[in-house]
Short mmCIF file of C-alpha atoms (C1' of nucleotides) in Angstrom, two decimals:
data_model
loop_
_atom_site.label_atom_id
_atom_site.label_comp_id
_atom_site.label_asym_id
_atom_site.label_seq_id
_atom_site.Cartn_x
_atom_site.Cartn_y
_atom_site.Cartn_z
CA UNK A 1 13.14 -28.52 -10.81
CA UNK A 2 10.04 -29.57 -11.51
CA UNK A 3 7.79 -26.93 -9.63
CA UNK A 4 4.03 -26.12 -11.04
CA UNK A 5 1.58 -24.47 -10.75
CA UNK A 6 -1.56 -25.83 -9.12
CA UNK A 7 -5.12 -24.04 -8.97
CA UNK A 8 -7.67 -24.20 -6.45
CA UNK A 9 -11.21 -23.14 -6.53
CA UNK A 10 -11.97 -22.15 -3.19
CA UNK A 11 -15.77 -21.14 -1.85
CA UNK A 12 -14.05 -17.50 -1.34
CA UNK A 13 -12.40 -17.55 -4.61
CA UNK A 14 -9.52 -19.16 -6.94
CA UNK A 15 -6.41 -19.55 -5.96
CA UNK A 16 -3.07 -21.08 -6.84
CA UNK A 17 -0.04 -22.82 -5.55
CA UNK A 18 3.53 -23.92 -6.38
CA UNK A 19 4.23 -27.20 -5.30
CA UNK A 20 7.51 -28.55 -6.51
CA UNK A 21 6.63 -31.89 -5.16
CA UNK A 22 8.38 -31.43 -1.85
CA UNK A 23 7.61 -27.87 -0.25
CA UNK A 24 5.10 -25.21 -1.36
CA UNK A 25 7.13 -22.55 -2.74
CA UNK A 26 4.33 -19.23 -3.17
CA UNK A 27 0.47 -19.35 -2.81
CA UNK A 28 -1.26 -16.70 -5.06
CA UNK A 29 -4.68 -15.44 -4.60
CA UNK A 30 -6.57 -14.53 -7.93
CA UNK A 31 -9.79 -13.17 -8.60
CA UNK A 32 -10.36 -14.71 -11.75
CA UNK A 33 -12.63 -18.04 -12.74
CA UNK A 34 -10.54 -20.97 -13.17
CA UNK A 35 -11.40 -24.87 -14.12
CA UNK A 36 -12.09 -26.95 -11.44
CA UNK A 37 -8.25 -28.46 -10.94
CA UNK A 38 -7.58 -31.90 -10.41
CA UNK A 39 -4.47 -33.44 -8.63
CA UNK A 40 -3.28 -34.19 -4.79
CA UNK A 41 -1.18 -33.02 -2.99
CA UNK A 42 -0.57 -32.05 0.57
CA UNK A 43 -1.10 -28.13 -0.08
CA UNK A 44 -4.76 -28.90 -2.09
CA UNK A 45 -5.78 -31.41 1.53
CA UNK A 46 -4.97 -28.38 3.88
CA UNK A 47 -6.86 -25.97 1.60
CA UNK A 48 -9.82 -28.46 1.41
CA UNK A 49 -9.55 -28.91 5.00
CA UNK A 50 -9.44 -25.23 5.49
CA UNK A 51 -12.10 -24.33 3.99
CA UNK A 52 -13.85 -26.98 5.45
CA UNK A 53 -13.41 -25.30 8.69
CA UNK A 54 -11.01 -27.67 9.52
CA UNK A 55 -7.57 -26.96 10.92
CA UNK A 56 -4.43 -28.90 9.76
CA UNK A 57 -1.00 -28.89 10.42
CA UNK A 58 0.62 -27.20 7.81
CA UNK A 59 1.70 -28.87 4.67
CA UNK A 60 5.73 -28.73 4.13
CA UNK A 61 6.32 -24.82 3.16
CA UNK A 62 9.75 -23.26 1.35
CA UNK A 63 11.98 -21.90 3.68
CA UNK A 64 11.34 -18.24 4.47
CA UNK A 65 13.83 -15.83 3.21
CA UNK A 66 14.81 -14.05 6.48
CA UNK A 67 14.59 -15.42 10.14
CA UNK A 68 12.31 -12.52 10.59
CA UNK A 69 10.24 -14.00 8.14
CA UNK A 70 10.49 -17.31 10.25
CA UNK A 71 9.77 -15.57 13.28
CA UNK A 72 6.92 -13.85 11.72
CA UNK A 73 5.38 -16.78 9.85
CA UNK A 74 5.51 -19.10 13.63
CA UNK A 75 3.52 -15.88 15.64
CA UNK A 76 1.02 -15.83 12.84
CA UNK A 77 0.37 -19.57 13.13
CA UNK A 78 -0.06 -18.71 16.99
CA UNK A 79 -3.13 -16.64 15.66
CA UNK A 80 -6.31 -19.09 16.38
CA UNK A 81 -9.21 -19.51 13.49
CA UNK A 82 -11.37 -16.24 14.26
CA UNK A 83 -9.06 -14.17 15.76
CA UNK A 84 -7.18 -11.20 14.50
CA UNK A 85 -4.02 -9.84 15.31
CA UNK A 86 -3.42 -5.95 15.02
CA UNK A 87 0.15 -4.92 13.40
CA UNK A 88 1.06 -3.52 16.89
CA UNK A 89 0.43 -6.35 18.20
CA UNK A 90 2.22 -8.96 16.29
CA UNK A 91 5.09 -6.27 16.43
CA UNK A 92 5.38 -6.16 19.97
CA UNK A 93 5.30 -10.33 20.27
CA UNK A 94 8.39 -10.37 17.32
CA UNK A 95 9.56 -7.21 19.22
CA UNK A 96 9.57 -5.12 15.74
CA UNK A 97 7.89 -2.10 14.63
CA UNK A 98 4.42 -2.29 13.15
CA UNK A 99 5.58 -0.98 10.03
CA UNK A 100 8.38 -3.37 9.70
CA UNK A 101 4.97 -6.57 10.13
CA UNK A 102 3.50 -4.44 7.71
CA UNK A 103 6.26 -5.02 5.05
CA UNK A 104 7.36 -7.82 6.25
CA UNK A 105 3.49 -9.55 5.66
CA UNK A 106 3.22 -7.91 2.62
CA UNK A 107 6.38 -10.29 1.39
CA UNK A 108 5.35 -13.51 2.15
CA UNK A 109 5.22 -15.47 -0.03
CA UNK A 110 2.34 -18.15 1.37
CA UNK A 111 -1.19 -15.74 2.01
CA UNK A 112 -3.62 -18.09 3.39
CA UNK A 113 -1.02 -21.13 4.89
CA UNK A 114 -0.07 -18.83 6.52
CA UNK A 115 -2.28 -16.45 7.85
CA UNK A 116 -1.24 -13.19 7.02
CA UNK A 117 -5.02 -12.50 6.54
CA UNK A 118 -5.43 -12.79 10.28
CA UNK A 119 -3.27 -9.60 10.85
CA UNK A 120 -5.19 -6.16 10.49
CA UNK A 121 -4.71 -2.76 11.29
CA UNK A 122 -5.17 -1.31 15.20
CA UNK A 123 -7.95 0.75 13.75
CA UNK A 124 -9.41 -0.56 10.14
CA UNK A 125 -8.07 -3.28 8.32
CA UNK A 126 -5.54 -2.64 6.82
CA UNK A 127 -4.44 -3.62 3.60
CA UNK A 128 -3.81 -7.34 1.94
CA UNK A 129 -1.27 -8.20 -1.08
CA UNK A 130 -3.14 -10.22 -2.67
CA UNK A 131 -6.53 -7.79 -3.00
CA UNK A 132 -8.38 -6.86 0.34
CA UNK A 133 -11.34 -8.67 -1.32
CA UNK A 134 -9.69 -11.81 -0.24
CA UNK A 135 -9.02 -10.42 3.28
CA UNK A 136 -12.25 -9.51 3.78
CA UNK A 137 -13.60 -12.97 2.47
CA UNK A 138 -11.31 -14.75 4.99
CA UNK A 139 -11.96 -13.13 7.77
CA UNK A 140 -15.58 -13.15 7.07
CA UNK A 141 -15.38 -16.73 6.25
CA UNK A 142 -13.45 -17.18 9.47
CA UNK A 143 -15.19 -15.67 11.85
CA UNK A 144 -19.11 -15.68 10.47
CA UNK A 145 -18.80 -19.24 9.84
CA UNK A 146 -16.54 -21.70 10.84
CA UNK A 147 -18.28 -23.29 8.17
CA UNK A 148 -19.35 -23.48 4.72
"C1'" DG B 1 -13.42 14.02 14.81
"C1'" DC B 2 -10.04 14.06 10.92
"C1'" DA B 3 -5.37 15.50 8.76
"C1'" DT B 4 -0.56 15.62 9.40
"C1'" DT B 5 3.82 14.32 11.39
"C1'" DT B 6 7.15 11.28 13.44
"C1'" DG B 7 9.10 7.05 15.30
"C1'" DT B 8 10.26 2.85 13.72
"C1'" DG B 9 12.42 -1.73 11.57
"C1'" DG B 10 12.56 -4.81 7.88
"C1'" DC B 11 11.91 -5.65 2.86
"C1'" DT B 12 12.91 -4.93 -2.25
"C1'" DT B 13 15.78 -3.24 -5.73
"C1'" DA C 1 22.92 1.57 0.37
"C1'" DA C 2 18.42 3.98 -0.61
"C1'" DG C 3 13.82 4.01 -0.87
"C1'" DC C 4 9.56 1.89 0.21
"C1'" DC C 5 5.75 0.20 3.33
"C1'" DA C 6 -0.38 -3.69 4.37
"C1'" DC C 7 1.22 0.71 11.02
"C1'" DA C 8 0.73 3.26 15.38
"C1'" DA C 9 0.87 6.97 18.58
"C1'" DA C 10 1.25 11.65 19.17
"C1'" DT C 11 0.09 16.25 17.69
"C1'" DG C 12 -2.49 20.00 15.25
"C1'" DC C 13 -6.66 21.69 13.55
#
DNA sequence: GCATTTGTGGCTT
DNA sequence: AAGCCACAAATGC
């Protein structure tokens, strides 16, 4: 199929997403320049709108690979713009153990749509798969100012 | 207060 | 099936 690669430049930083023209397969953080990218699609609105401060309903996203991951993606949606989740936490709502979120965040697939950012650590913040340096952008970006 | 250990469940290979 | 992990709570020092 025909599934590319798009990029994003984001105030926080590049980015990029596979959009096969139906469903956003994987978003991928970088933290190197890119060109400014060009192209529409559903996944480059919600980003704009996002970091906009806006909050859309999600663009169409693959499947996830386990219910868990289902279950997992759905309680981190639940997570408002601003607020963070602690692994316990989100354990206790998908009635796992925090080390099972912590894997289980670490492999999805879509940082960012969904917002696996939003989860930290009971007492720090934990870690990020992408590079904490996003994490700490998002959040900061999040809750400093619903703005840009 | 910090370092170590254990309980825990799902993910990747 | 085995090992790995982005945690947390309980101990030990």
């Amino acid at each position: 199929m025909g599934a590319d690669t798009f990029r994003y430049s984001s105030p926080l930083g590049e980015l990029s997403y596979c959009w096969d023209g139906e469903v956003c397969r994987e978003v991928n953080l970088l933290d190197a320049p890119a060109d400014n990218p060009t192209g529409s699609d559903p996944i480059r609105e919600w980003l704009d709108a996002y970091f906009s401060g806006e909050v859309l309903a999600l663009p169409p996203l693959a499947a996830a690979r386990s219910p868990f991951q289902a279950s997992m993606r759905q309680c981190l949606l639940n997570i408002p713009r601003g607020e963070t989740l602690s692994y316990g936490e989100a354990a206790k709502q998908l009635g796992t153990a925090p080390r099972a979120m912590g894997q289980a965040l670490g492999a999805n697939p879509l940082p960012i749509l969904i917002p696996c950012h939003r989860v930290v650590a009971a007492h720090g913040l934990g870690g990020f798969s992408c590079g904490l340096e996003w994490k700490r952008r998002l959040l900061a970006f999040e809750s400093g100012g619903t703005k840009l």
